[in-house]
Amino acid sequence: MKAADFASASPSAIRAMIGRGEWTGPTPGMAKGHVQANLVILPRDWAYDFLVFAQRNPKPCPILDITEPGDSEPSIVAPGADLRIDLPRYRIWRDGELVEEPTEITSHWRDDLVGFLLGCSFSFEGALLEASVPVRHIECGCNVPMYRTDIACRPAGRLSGPMVVSMRPIPASLVTRAVLATGRFPAVHGAPVHIGDPALIGIEDIARPDFGDAVPINEGDVPVFWACGVTPQAALMASRPPFAITHAPGHMFICDPKDSDYAVF
Amino acid sequence: MKAADFASASPSAIRAMIGRGEWTGPTPGMAKGHVQANLVILPRDWAYDFLVFAQRNPKPCPILDITEPGDSEPSIVAPGADLRIDLPRYRIWRDGELVEEPTEITSHWRDDLVGFLLGCSFSFEGALLEASVPVRHIECGCNVPMYRTDIACRPAGRLSGPMVVSMRPIPASLVTRAVLATGRFPAVHGAPVHIGDPALIGIEDIARPDFGDAVPINEGDVPVFWACGVTPQAALMASRPPFAITHAPGHMFICDPKDSDYAVF
């Protein structure tokens, strides 16, 4: 079975399958049309700084749900789910260093841990495709290219860092459509943060992304940049909390709401 | 001088006048077109619960700025301003009881206090008027009527409570216009939470608001309900933090950004 075979399965059925340990792969393509989320788990002591950082930088850090300390159920986006087992793969961080990539985190759970679920670009890519705007890295079957910029996030407590953006080359005639289609979804990164010349936001070489894969930019394409969910994780890891857990890249939490539930109009 | 005489003054000039103690009255009508904000100041120990509550209930609790603990400058919405002196009147709360209404709070300030500025309905009322939708309580020269509903807010830590809504009677032919005009502003309460029969959201007598003033509902009007910034303050006061400071009703903080800066399209 591959992820696309579960395109029409329900989020709860997929979470249950993952919770039973029967799926440990990436989640793109599963439960199509439903929101997939980035996971960050932090001790309560760090949760306030993270939440203020997210509040001050809502474009890269759109928070969809926050658990009560010690409670692993994200009761807003997936009542009954368990953040300790319902993702296919996790990353364990100690003092900012990646130490382990387990498929469940029951043995790591503590009474002071707070789980944050953040919106991811899969939601607005669905909106682009529905608006007949092509998404290059999907066509290429690779990861989206991501770049550090010289746009500083607003710092909060112990957290600071540059905004990380993802880039999609868009044919010039479709750029306004791409802006309008994604602008409907401010809760999942929203409209682009920059259109055109990469140098204006401090990107030196568009062919060499800091994360993900390079994609071809064709004659007549305009590079369009969206705030990226890697931003909060990068700021967090740079500040080296003693303990943190995140999802492994591409191994997301599948939420009950549909992408369209987050549209503002 | 009355508030309307300062309609075209800049936010910083008005804040400076207030900071010098030269204006202690209500702020509606001042610096027209600029965002006015509700103020909540809490000890750091309570700030996390409040922030999670706001995050879980974004329609009634739209946060515009959060200060670092002990710092009274709201550096996002008004760099250089001072929350201790730049509002015309404050309320001091101890154990959930109102104890004082001073015109500045310098002597009450502490190193562990966090200031929250929250969007208020003045912003979307401007959008209604621009869309040629009449606003009854402005026509009547009174306060907007507000009601407790049976819509439960999502609780967070020590905070819980019902959603409080404000009501504006809108001529039936203009209701869709009112929805679209305010839906552009999700950061300041956004689109209505209910249209029509007050009983459906637990309001027994529309003629007897829980806060503010009753307004006439004319033949052909539909009552339209928006999430209200009284919600977070009510939840907070019900949970009786040992110490809190808020603005006095109508005596708001005047921010630099314009209402239109918060429009999503």
Short mmCIF file of C-alpha atoms in Angstrom, two decimals:
data_model
loop_
_atom_site.label_atom_id
_atom_site.label_comp_id
_atom_site.label_asym_id
_atom_site.label_seq_id
_atom_site.Cartn_x
_atom_site.Cartn_y
_atom_site.Cartn_z
CA MET A 1 0.00 0.00 0.00
CA LYS A 2 1.15 3.56 -0.64
CA ALA A 3 -0.03 6.88 0.85
CA ALA A 4 -2.25 7.70 -2.15
CA ASP A 5 -4.20 4.48 -1.53
CA PHE A 6 -5.54 6.18 1.59
CA ALA A 7 -6.59 9.39 -0.18
CA SER A 8 -10.26 8.80 0.57
CA ALA A 9 -9.86 7.21 4.02
CA SER A 10 -11.08 9.21 7.01
CA PRO A 11 -8.59 11.02 9.26
CA SER A 12 -9.66 8.94 12.28
CA ALA A 13 -9.24 5.65 10.40
CA ILE A 14 -5.75 6.66 9.27
CA ARG A 15 -4.77 7.81 12.76
CA ALA A 16 -5.98 4.49 14.18
CA MET A 17 -3.92 2.58 11.62
CA ILE A 18 -0.87 4.67 12.49
CA GLY A 19 -1.58 4.26 16.21
CA ARG A 20 -1.52 0.48 15.76
CA GLY A 21 1.93 0.80 14.20
CA GLU A 22 0.70 -0.30 10.76
CA TRP A 23 1.91 2.80 8.89
CA THR A 24 5.27 4.47 9.52
CA GLY A 25 5.73 6.35 6.21
CA PRO A 26 5.10 9.93 5.08
CA THR A 27 1.52 11.22 5.08
CA PRO A 28 1.18 13.50 2.00
CA GLY A 29 -1.72 12.28 -0.10
CA MET A 30 -3.55 10.59 2.78
CA ALA A 31 -7.09 11.76 3.72
CA LYS A 32 -7.05 14.21 0.86
CA GLY A 33 -8.72 17.54 1.61
CA HIS A 34 -8.15 17.23 5.35
CA VAL A 35 -5.69 19.43 7.22
CA GLN A 36 -2.27 17.95 8.01
CA ALA A 37 -0.31 19.59 10.81
CA ASN A 38 3.25 20.13 12.04
CA LEU A 39 3.82 18.94 15.63
CA VAL A 40 5.94 20.62 18.30
CA ILE A 41 5.95 19.27 21.87
CA LEU A 42 7.65 21.27 24.59
CA PRO A 43 7.88 21.36 28.38
CA ARG A 44 5.41 23.83 29.91
CA ASP A 45 8.37 26.02 30.88
CA TRP A 46 9.08 26.67 27.18
CA ALA A 47 5.49 26.64 25.94
CA TYR A 48 4.80 30.28 26.79
CA ASP A 49 7.77 31.59 24.80
CA PHE A 50 6.77 29.41 21.86
CA LEU A 51 3.17 30.57 21.98
CA VAL A 52 4.13 34.24 22.14
CA PHE A 53 6.54 33.71 19.24
CA ALA A 54 3.75 32.11 17.22
CA GLN A 55 1.32 34.89 18.11
CA ARG A 56 3.83 37.54 17.00
CA ASN A 57 4.63 35.72 13.76
CA PRO A 58 1.29 34.30 12.65
CA LYS A 59 2.17 33.83 8.97
CA PRO A 60 4.96 31.28 9.53
CA CYS A 61 3.46 29.94 12.79
CA PRO A 62 -0.29 29.31 12.41
CA ILE A 63 -1.36 27.42 15.55
CA LEU A 64 -4.31 25.08 15.08
CA ASP A 65 -4.41 23.42 18.50
CA ILE A 66 -2.66 23.43 21.88
CA THR A 67 -2.99 20.62 24.42
CA GLU A 68 -3.28 21.11 28.17
CA PRO A 69 0.01 20.24 29.95
CA GLY A 70 0.33 16.44 30.28
CA ASP A 71 -2.69 15.77 28.06
CA SER A 72 -1.86 14.20 24.68
CA GLU A 73 -5.33 14.69 23.15
CA PRO A 74 -5.67 17.56 20.64
CA SER A 75 -9.30 18.13 21.51
CA ILE A 76 -10.01 20.86 18.97
CA VAL A 77 -8.74 19.35 15.73
CA ALA A 78 -9.02 15.63 16.60
CA PRO A 79 -11.06 14.71 19.69
CA GLY A 80 -10.07 11.24 20.91
CA ALA A 81 -6.71 11.22 19.13
CA ASP A 82 -3.39 10.69 20.92
CA LEU A 83 -0.35 12.75 19.90
CA ARG A 84 1.91 10.07 21.44
CA ILE A 85 1.07 7.36 18.89
CA ASP A 86 -0.98 8.88 16.06
CA LEU A 87 1.91 10.20 13.97
CA PRO A 88 3.99 7.76 11.92
CA ARG A 89 7.39 9.09 12.98
CA TYR A 90 8.76 11.59 15.50
CA ARG A 91 11.99 13.37 16.26
CA ILE A 92 13.34 13.61 19.81
CA TRP A 93 15.54 16.63 20.54
CA ARG A 94 17.80 17.18 23.57
CA ASP A 95 19.52 20.55 23.98
CA GLY A 96 18.69 21.31 20.35
CA GLU A 97 20.29 18.09 19.03
CA LEU A 98 18.33 15.38 17.21
CA VAL A 99 18.84 12.17 19.20
CA GLU A 100 16.21 9.69 18.02
CA GLU A 101 13.46 9.12 15.41
CA PRO A 102 10.94 6.77 17.02
CA THR A 103 7.53 5.73 15.66
CA GLU A 104 5.77 6.47 18.96
CA ILE A 105 6.66 8.53 22.03
CA THR A 106 4.75 6.88 24.87
CA SER A 107 7.92 6.25 26.87
CA HIS A 108 9.04 9.88 26.39
CA TRP A 109 5.79 11.43 27.58
CA ARG A 110 5.80 13.61 30.71
CA ASP A 111 3.22 15.42 32.79
CA ASP A 112 4.60 18.83 31.85
CA LEU A 113 4.55 18.42 28.07
CA VAL A 114 2.42 20.68 25.87
CA GLY A 115 1.63 19.76 22.25
CA PHE A 116 1.28 22.37 19.52
CA LEU A 117 -0.19 21.59 16.11
CA LEU A 118 0.62 24.12 13.38
CA GLY A 119 -0.85 24.48 9.93
CA CYS A 120 1.25 23.34 6.98
CA SER A 121 1.48 24.24 3.33
CA PHE A 122 -0.32 21.10 2.13
CA SER A 123 -3.57 22.96 2.86
CA PHE A 124 -2.88 25.94 0.62
CA GLU A 125 -1.32 23.77 -2.09
CA GLY A 126 -4.71 22.09 -2.36
CA ALA A 127 -6.18 25.57 -2.84
CA LEU A 128 -3.64 26.33 -5.58
CA LEU A 129 -4.42 23.11 -7.44
CA GLU A 130 -8.15 23.75 -7.16
CA ALA A 131 -7.56 27.20 -8.65
CA SER A 132 -5.71 25.50 -11.56
CA VAL A 133 -2.35 26.91 -10.45
CA PRO A 134 0.36 24.28 -10.99
CA VAL A 135 2.60 23.34 -8.06
CA ARG A 136 6.06 22.58 -9.43
CA HIS A 137 7.48 20.32 -6.71
CA ILE A 138 4.36 18.16 -6.82
CA GLU A 139 4.79 17.85 -10.59
CA CYS A 140 8.44 16.93 -9.99
CA GLY A 141 7.63 14.49 -7.21
CA CYS A 142 10.09 16.11 -4.82
CA ASN A 143 10.05 18.21 -1.64
CA VAL A 144 9.30 21.96 -1.79
CA PRO A 145 12.42 24.19 -1.79
CA MET A 146 12.81 26.25 1.39
CA TYR A 147 15.13 29.16 2.13
CA ARG A 148 16.31 31.21 5.08
CA THR A 149 15.57 34.90 4.43
CA ASP A 150 16.81 38.17 5.92
CA ILE A 151 13.27 38.90 7.13
CA ALA A 152 13.63 38.80 10.92
CA CYS A 153 10.83 37.24 12.91
CA ARG A 154 9.62 39.23 15.86
CA PRO A 155 11.49 37.69 18.81
CA ALA A 156 9.72 36.39 21.94
CA GLY A 157 11.46 35.48 25.18
CA ARG A 158 14.23 33.01 24.33
CA LEU A 159 13.12 32.60 20.71
CA SER A 160 14.30 34.52 17.67
CA GLY A 161 15.36 33.79 14.12
CA PRO A 162 14.84 34.57 10.46
CA MET A 163 11.68 33.74 8.57
CA VAL A 164 12.02 30.59 6.49
CA VAL A 165 10.01 30.60 3.25
CA SER A 166 8.96 27.98 0.74
CA MET A 167 9.10 28.84 -2.97
CA ARG A 168 6.86 27.81 -5.84
CA PRO A 169 7.60 29.00 -9.40
CA ILE A 170 4.32 30.29 -10.85
CA PRO A 171 3.68 31.22 -14.49
CA ALA A 172 3.43 35.03 -14.53
CA SER A 173 -0.16 35.03 -15.77
CA LEU A 174 -1.26 32.98 -12.74
CA VAL A 175 0.49 34.92 -9.96
CA THR A 176 -2.52 37.03 -8.96
CA ARG A 177 -4.63 33.87 -8.91
CA ALA A 178 -2.06 32.22 -6.62
CA VAL A 179 -2.18 35.23 -4.27
CA LEU A 180 -5.98 35.27 -4.11
CA ALA A 181 -6.32 31.48 -3.77
CA THR A 182 -3.91 31.25 -0.82
CA GLY A 183 -4.99 34.57 0.74
CA ARG A 184 -8.28 32.85 1.60
CA PHE A 185 -6.37 30.71 4.13
CA PRO A 186 -4.67 33.02 6.66
CA ALA A 187 -4.79 30.19 9.24
CA VAL A 188 -2.42 28.08 7.12
CA HIS A 189 0.27 30.60 6.01
CA GLY A 190 -2.09 32.64 3.80
CA ALA A 191 -0.98 34.88 0.94
CA PRO A 192 2.67 34.98 -0.19
CA VAL A 193 5.18 37.08 1.76
CA HIS A 194 7.17 37.95 -1.36
CA ILE A 195 6.84 37.80 -5.15
CA GLY A 196 9.79 37.97 -7.53
CA ASP A 197 13.46 38.85 -6.98
CA PRO A 198 14.86 36.47 -4.34
CA ALA A 199 17.68 38.90 -3.49
CA LEU A 200 15.18 41.36 -2.02
CA ILE A 201 14.56 38.97 0.87
CA GLY A 202 18.17 37.88 1.25
CA ILE A 203 18.16 34.69 -0.82
CA GLU A 204 21.50 34.52 -2.65
CA ASP A 205 21.07 31.46 -4.85
CA ILE A 206 17.58 30.28 -5.72
CA ALA A 207 19.08 27.06 -7.12
CA ARG A 208 20.42 26.09 -3.69
CA PRO A 209 17.62 25.88 -1.13
CA ASP A 210 18.52 25.61 2.57
CA PHE A 211 15.97 22.83 3.05
CA GLY A 212 14.10 20.55 0.64
CA ASP A 213 14.86 20.17 -3.05
CA ALA A 214 15.61 22.63 -5.87
CA VAL A 215 12.95 22.78 -8.58
CA PRO A 216 13.20 24.09 -12.16
CA ILE A 217 12.13 27.72 -12.76
CA ASN A 218 10.93 27.94 -16.34
CA GLU A 219 10.99 30.89 -18.77
CA GLY A 220 8.09 33.14 -17.79
CA ASP A 221 7.82 31.81 -14.24
CA VAL A 222 7.89 34.15 -11.25
CA PRO A 223 9.27 32.76 -7.98
CA VAL A 224 6.62 33.21 -5.29
CA PHE A 225 7.48 32.85 -1.60
CA TRP A 226 5.24 31.79 1.27
CA ALA A 227 5.98 31.81 5.02
CA CYS A 228 7.00 28.29 6.02
CA GLY A 229 6.28 26.13 9.05
CA VAL A 230 9.97 25.31 9.37
CA THR A 231 10.39 28.85 10.82
CA PRO A 232 9.18 28.11 14.36
CA GLN A 233 11.01 24.80 14.56
CA ALA A 234 14.24 26.42 13.38
CA ALA A 235 13.92 29.23 15.95
CA LEU A 236 13.15 26.71 18.63
CA MET A 237 16.04 24.39 17.87
CA ALA A 238 18.45 27.35 17.67
CA SER A 239 17.52 28.27 21.25
CA ARG A 240 18.23 24.70 22.42
CA PRO A 241 15.47 23.75 24.84
CA PRO A 242 16.57 20.84 27.05
CA PHE A 243 13.83 18.63 25.59
CA ALA A 244 11.49 18.78 22.61
CA ILE A 245 9.64 16.42 20.30
CA THR A 246 8.54 17.19 16.74
CA HIS A 247 7.10 15.17 13.86
CA ALA A 248 9.66 13.77 11.42
CA PRO A 249 9.57 15.77 8.15
CA GLY A 250 6.66 14.67 5.97
CA HIS A 251 5.23 12.49 8.75
CA MET A 252 2.43 14.80 9.78
CA PHE A 253 -0.56 14.67 12.13
CA ILE A 254 -3.79 14.26 10.17
CA CYS A 255 -6.54 16.48 11.60
CA ASP A 256 -10.31 16.07 11.33
CA PRO A 257 -11.12 19.50 9.80
CA LYS A 258 -11.01 19.99 6.07
CA ASP A 259 -8.72 22.55 4.48
CA SER A 260 -11.83 24.46 3.46
CA ASP A 261 -12.86 24.81 7.12
CA TYR A 262 -10.01 27.31 7.46
CA ALA A 263 -11.02 29.49 4.51
CA VAL A 264 -12.10 32.99 5.51
CA PHE A 265 -14.26 33.55 2.44
CA MET B 1 -12.40 69.86 23.45
CA LYS B 2 -14.26 66.64 22.75
CA ALA B 3 -13.03 63.30 21.36
CA ALA B 4 -14.24 64.07 17.82
CA ASP B 5 -11.98 67.15 17.77
CA PHE B 6 -9.06 64.70 17.66
CA ALA B 7 -10.45 62.62 14.77
CA SER B 8 -7.58 63.59 12.48
CA ALA B 9 -4.80 63.70 15.11
CA SER B 10 -2.12 61.01 14.92
CA PRO B 11 -2.17 58.06 17.33
CA SER B 12 1.22 59.07 18.77
CA ALA B 13 0.12 62.68 19.36
CA ILE B 14 -3.01 61.50 21.17
CA ARG B 15 -1.06 58.98 23.26
CA ALA B 16 1.40 61.72 24.24
CA MET B 17 -1.46 64.01 25.28
CA ILE B 18 -2.98 61.21 27.34
CA GLY B 19 0.44 60.36 28.79
CA ARG B 20 0.77 63.96 30.01
CA GLY B 21 -2.56 63.57 31.81
CA GLU B 22 -4.32 66.07 29.52
CA TRP B 23 -7.08 63.70 28.41
CA THR B 24 -8.90 61.32 30.75
CA GLY B 25 -12.11 60.73 28.75
CA PRO B 26 -13.31 57.99 26.40
CA THR B 27 -11.46 57.50 23.11
CA PRO B 28 -14.11 56.61 20.46
CA GLY B 29 -13.81 59.04 17.58
CA MET B 30 -10.15 59.87 18.21
CA ALA B 31 -7.54 59.13 15.47
CA LYS B 32 -10.29 57.95 13.17
CA GLY B 33 -9.35 54.95 11.04
CA HIS B 34 -6.68 53.74 13.47
CA VAL B 35 -7.10 50.60 15.54
CA GLN B 36 -8.22 51.01 19.15
CA ALA B 37 -7.49 48.12 21.50
CA ASN B 38 -8.71 46.51 24.70
CA LEU B 39 -6.02 46.17 27.39
CA VAL B 40 -5.50 43.25 29.77
CA ILE B 41 -2.45 43.19 32.06
CA LEU B 42 -1.69 40.03 34.05
CA PRO B 43 1.12 38.52 36.08
CA ARG B 44 3.31 36.18 34.00
CA ASP B 45 1.89 33.26 36.01
CA TRP B 46 -1.55 33.91 34.47
CA ALA B 47 -0.40 35.07 31.06
CA TYR B 48 -0.02 31.57 29.62
CA ASP B 49 -3.58 30.53 30.47
CA PHE B 50 -4.87 33.79 29.01
CA LEU B 51 -2.87 33.38 25.82
CA VAL B 52 -4.04 29.78 25.31
CA PHE B 53 -7.64 30.88 25.95
CA ALA B 54 -7.26 33.60 23.33
CA GLN B 55 -5.66 31.21 20.86
CA ARG B 56 -8.53 28.72 21.30
CA ASN B 57 -11.18 31.42 20.97
CA PRO B 58 -9.84 33.75 18.31
CA LYS B 59 -13.16 35.35 17.34
CA PRO B 60 -13.85 36.94 20.74
CA CYS B 61 -10.15 37.25 21.68
CA PRO B 62 -8.12 38.68 18.77
CA ILE B 63 -4.66 39.45 20.18
CA LEU B 64 -2.84 42.33 18.49
CA ASP B 65 0.22 42.61 20.73
CA ILE B 66 1.85 41.03 23.80
CA THR B 67 4.57 42.71 25.83
CA GLU B 68 7.59 40.96 27.31
CA PRO B 69 7.22 40.48 31.10
CA GLY B 70 8.01 43.76 32.90
CA ASP B 71 8.17 45.76 29.67
CA SER B 72 5.35 48.25 29.19
CA GLU B 73 6.09 49.02 25.53
CA PRO B 74 3.77 47.40 22.94
CA SER B 75 6.49 47.25 20.32
CA ILE B 76 4.39 45.83 17.49
CA VAL B 77 1.38 48.15 17.44
CA ALA B 78 2.94 51.27 19.00
CA PRO B 79 6.75 51.38 19.28
CA GLY B 80 7.79 53.89 21.94
CA ALA B 81 4.42 53.92 23.70
CA ASP B 82 3.97 53.12 27.39
CA LEU B 83 0.98 51.04 28.51
CA ARG B 84 1.36 52.49 32.05
CA ILE B 85 0.40 56.03 31.09
CA ASP B 86 -0.91 56.09 27.50
CA LEU B 87 -4.51 55.10 28.25
CA PRO B 88 -6.89 57.68 29.73
CA ARG B 89 -8.31 55.43 32.45
CA TYR B 90 -7.61 51.98 33.88
CA ARG B 91 -9.26 49.46 36.15
CA ILE B 92 -7.32 47.69 38.90
CA TRP B 93 -8.63 44.25 39.89
CA ARG B 94 -7.68 42.22 42.98
CA ASP B 95 -9.02 38.66 43.30
CA GLY B 96 -11.53 39.46 40.56
CA GLU B 97 -12.90 42.57 42.32
CA LEU B 98 -12.65 46.07 40.88
CA VAL B 99 -10.78 48.17 43.45
CA GLU B 100 -9.67 51.36 41.69
CA GLU B 101 -9.99 53.36 38.43
CA PRO B 102 -6.79 55.40 38.11
CA THR B 103 -5.65 57.49 35.13
CA GLU B 104 -2.17 55.93 35.14
CA ILE B 105 -0.69 52.77 36.63
CA THR B 106 2.99 53.58 37.14
CA SER B 107 2.82 52.82 40.85
CA HIS B 108 1.08 49.49 40.17
CA TRP B 109 3.64 48.26 37.65
CA ARG B 110 5.65 45.13 38.45
CA ASP B 111 8.47 43.19 36.80
CA ASP B 112 6.26 40.17 36.17
CA LEU B 113 3.40 41.94 34.38
CA VAL B 114 2.50 41.10 30.78
CA GLY B 115 0.31 43.42 28.69
CA PHE B 116 -2.12 42.10 26.09
CA LEU B 117 -3.79 44.34 23.51
CA LEU B 118 -6.89 42.89 21.87
CA GLY B 119 -8.81 44.09 18.84
CA CYS B 120 -12.14 45.82 19.43
CA SER B 121 -15.31 46.28 17.45
CA PHE B 122 -14.56 49.93 16.59
CA SER B 123 -12.44 48.59 13.73
CA PHE B 124 -15.17 46.58 12.06
CA GLU B 125 -17.79 49.25 12.72
CA GLY B 126 -15.70 51.50 10.53
CA ALA B 127 -15.87 48.79 7.86
CA LEU B 128 -19.67 48.64 8.22
CA LEU B 129 -20.05 52.39 7.85
CA GLU B 130 -17.76 52.42 4.81
CA ALA B 131 -19.95 49.71 3.28
CA SER B 132 -22.99 51.97 3.90
CA VAL B 133 -24.37 49.64 6.58
CA PRO B 134 -25.88 51.73 9.40
CA VAL B 135 -24.70 51.10 12.97
CA ARG B 136 -27.69 51.64 15.27
CA HIS B 137 -25.96 52.43 18.58
CA ILE B 138 -23.77 55.02 16.85
CA GLU B 139 -26.93 56.62 15.41
CA CYS B 140 -28.43 56.55 18.91
CA GLY B 141 -25.28 57.89 20.56
CA CYS B 142 -25.18 55.07 23.10
CA ASN B 143 -23.07 52.01 23.90
CA VAL B 144 -23.48 48.79 21.88
CA PRO B 145 -25.75 46.16 23.51
CA MET B 146 -23.87 43.04 24.66
CA TYR B 147 -25.23 39.67 25.80
CA ARG B 148 -24.00 36.50 27.46
CA THR B 149 -24.79 33.53 25.21
CA ASP B 150 -25.00 29.77 25.74
CA ILE B 151 -22.09 29.33 23.30
CA ALA B 152 -19.32 27.94 25.51
CA CYS B 153 -15.80 29.18 24.87
CA ARG B 154 -13.15 26.49 24.67
CA PRO B 155 -11.63 26.47 28.17
CA ALA B 156 -7.90 26.84 28.82
CA GLY B 157 -6.20 26.15 32.15
CA ARG B 158 -8.03 28.20 34.80
CA LEU B 159 -10.13 30.12 32.27
CA SER B 160 -13.58 29.27 30.96
CA GLY B 161 -16.85 31.02 30.29
CA PRO B 162 -19.56 31.75 27.75
CA MET B 163 -19.03 33.79 24.64
CA VAL B 164 -20.25 37.36 25.01
CA VAL B 165 -21.61 38.93 21.82
CA SER B 166 -22.46 42.42 20.67
CA MET B 167 -25.62 42.98 18.63
CA ARG B 168 -26.35 45.40 15.80
CA PRO B 169 -29.81 45.48 14.17
CA ILE B 170 -29.26 45.47 10.40
CA PRO B 171 -31.92 46.07 7.74
CA ALA B 172 -32.54 42.65 6.11
CA SER B 173 -31.41 43.78 2.69
CA LEU B 174 -27.99 44.75 4.09
CA VAL B 175 -27.22 41.64 6.15
CA THR B 176 -25.08 39.92 3.51
CA ARG B 177 -23.17 43.18 3.04
CA ALA B 178 -22.57 43.34 6.80
CA VAL B 179 -21.23 39.77 6.78
CA LEU B 180 -18.88 40.39 3.86
CA ALA B 181 -17.67 43.78 5.14
CA THR B 182 -16.73 42.44 8.60
CA GLY B 183 -15.51 39.06 7.33
CA ARG B 184 -12.57 40.92 5.80
CA PHE B 185 -11.32 41.58 9.34
CA PRO B 186 -10.76 38.24 11.11
CA ALA B 187 -8.14 39.89 13.34
CA VAL B 188 -10.78 42.15 14.91
CA HIS B 189 -13.72 39.75 15.54
CA GLY B 190 -14.45 39.14 11.84
CA ALA B 191 -17.79 37.94 10.47
CA PRO B 192 -20.85 37.58 12.73
CA VAL B 193 -21.20 34.48 14.92
CA HIS B 194 -25.01 34.47 14.60
CA ILE B 195 -27.74 36.04 12.49
CA GLY B 196 -31.37 36.20 13.56
CA ASP B 197 -33.26 34.51 16.41
CA PRO B 198 -31.54 35.46 19.70
CA ALA B 199 -33.03 32.40 21.46
CA LEU B 200 -30.88 30.09 19.33
CA ILE B 201 -27.77 31.32 21.15
CA GLY B 202 -29.39 31.49 24.58
CA ILE B 203 -30.40 35.15 24.70
CA GLU B 204 -33.77 35.36 26.45
CA ASP B 205 -34.66 39.03 26.14
CA ILE B 206 -33.05 41.08 23.40
CA ALA B 207 -34.39 44.23 25.05
CA ARG B 208 -32.31 43.60 28.16
CA PRO B 209 -28.60 43.38 27.32
CA ASP B 210 -26.18 42.10 29.97
CA PHE B 211 -23.77 44.96 29.23
CA GLY B 212 -24.12 48.27 27.38
CA ASP B 213 -27.40 49.83 26.26
CA ALA B 214 -30.52 48.48 24.55
CA VAL B 215 -31.10 49.83 21.04
CA PRO B 216 -34.31 49.90 18.98
CA ILE B 217 -34.87 47.04 16.52
CA ASN B 218 -37.01 48.35 13.69
CA GLU B 219 -39.52 46.56 11.46
CA GLY B 220 -37.48 44.69 8.85
CA ASP B 221 -34.28 44.66 10.92
CA VAL B 222 -32.43 41.43 11.61
CA PRO B 223 -30.40 41.22 14.84
CA VAL B 224 -26.82 40.33 13.93
CA PHE B 225 -24.37 39.13 16.58
CA TRP B 226 -20.58 39.46 16.64
CA ALA B 227 -18.09 37.93 19.09
CA CYS B 228 -17.21 40.57 21.68
CA GLY B 229 -13.98 41.56 23.41
CA VAL B 230 -15.77 41.49 26.77
CA THR B 231 -15.56 37.67 26.53
CA PRO B 232 -11.91 37.27 27.62
CA GLN B 233 -12.20 39.87 30.36
CA ALA B 234 -15.34 38.21 31.71
CA ALA B 235 -13.70 34.76 31.72
CA LEU B 236 -10.65 36.22 33.38
CA MET B 237 -12.52 38.06 36.11
CA ALA B 238 -14.65 34.98 36.82
CA SER B 239 -11.49 33.02 37.55
CA ARG B 240 -10.28 35.70 39.99
CA PRO B 241 -6.57 36.19 39.38
CA PRO B 242 -4.93 37.84 42.42
CA PHE B 243 -4.04 40.91 40.35
CA ALA B 244 -5.03 42.30 36.98
CA ILE B 245 -5.30 45.65 35.22
CA THR B 246 -7.59 46.47 32.29
CA HIS B 247 -8.62 49.61 30.45
CA ALA B 248 -11.76 51.30 31.75
CA PRO B 249 -14.68 50.70 29.32
CA GLY B 250 -14.45 53.06 26.34
CA HIS B 251 -11.00 54.30 27.41
CA MET B 252 -8.98 52.34 24.88
CA PHE B 253 -5.36 52.16 23.76
CA ILE B 254 -4.92 53.87 20.39
CA CYS B 255 -2.59 51.86 18.13
CA ASP B 256 -0.51 53.05 15.18
CA PRO B 257 -1.89 50.63 12.53
CA LYS B 258 -4.98 51.52 10.57
CA ASP B 259 -8.08 49.35 10.65
CA SER B 260 -7.40 48.57 7.00
CA ASP B 261 -3.99 47.10 7.89
CA TYR B 262 -5.89 44.16 9.40
CA ALA B 263 -8.03 43.45 6.33
CA VAL B 264 -7.28 40.09 4.71
CA PHE B 265 -8.53 41.10 1.27
#
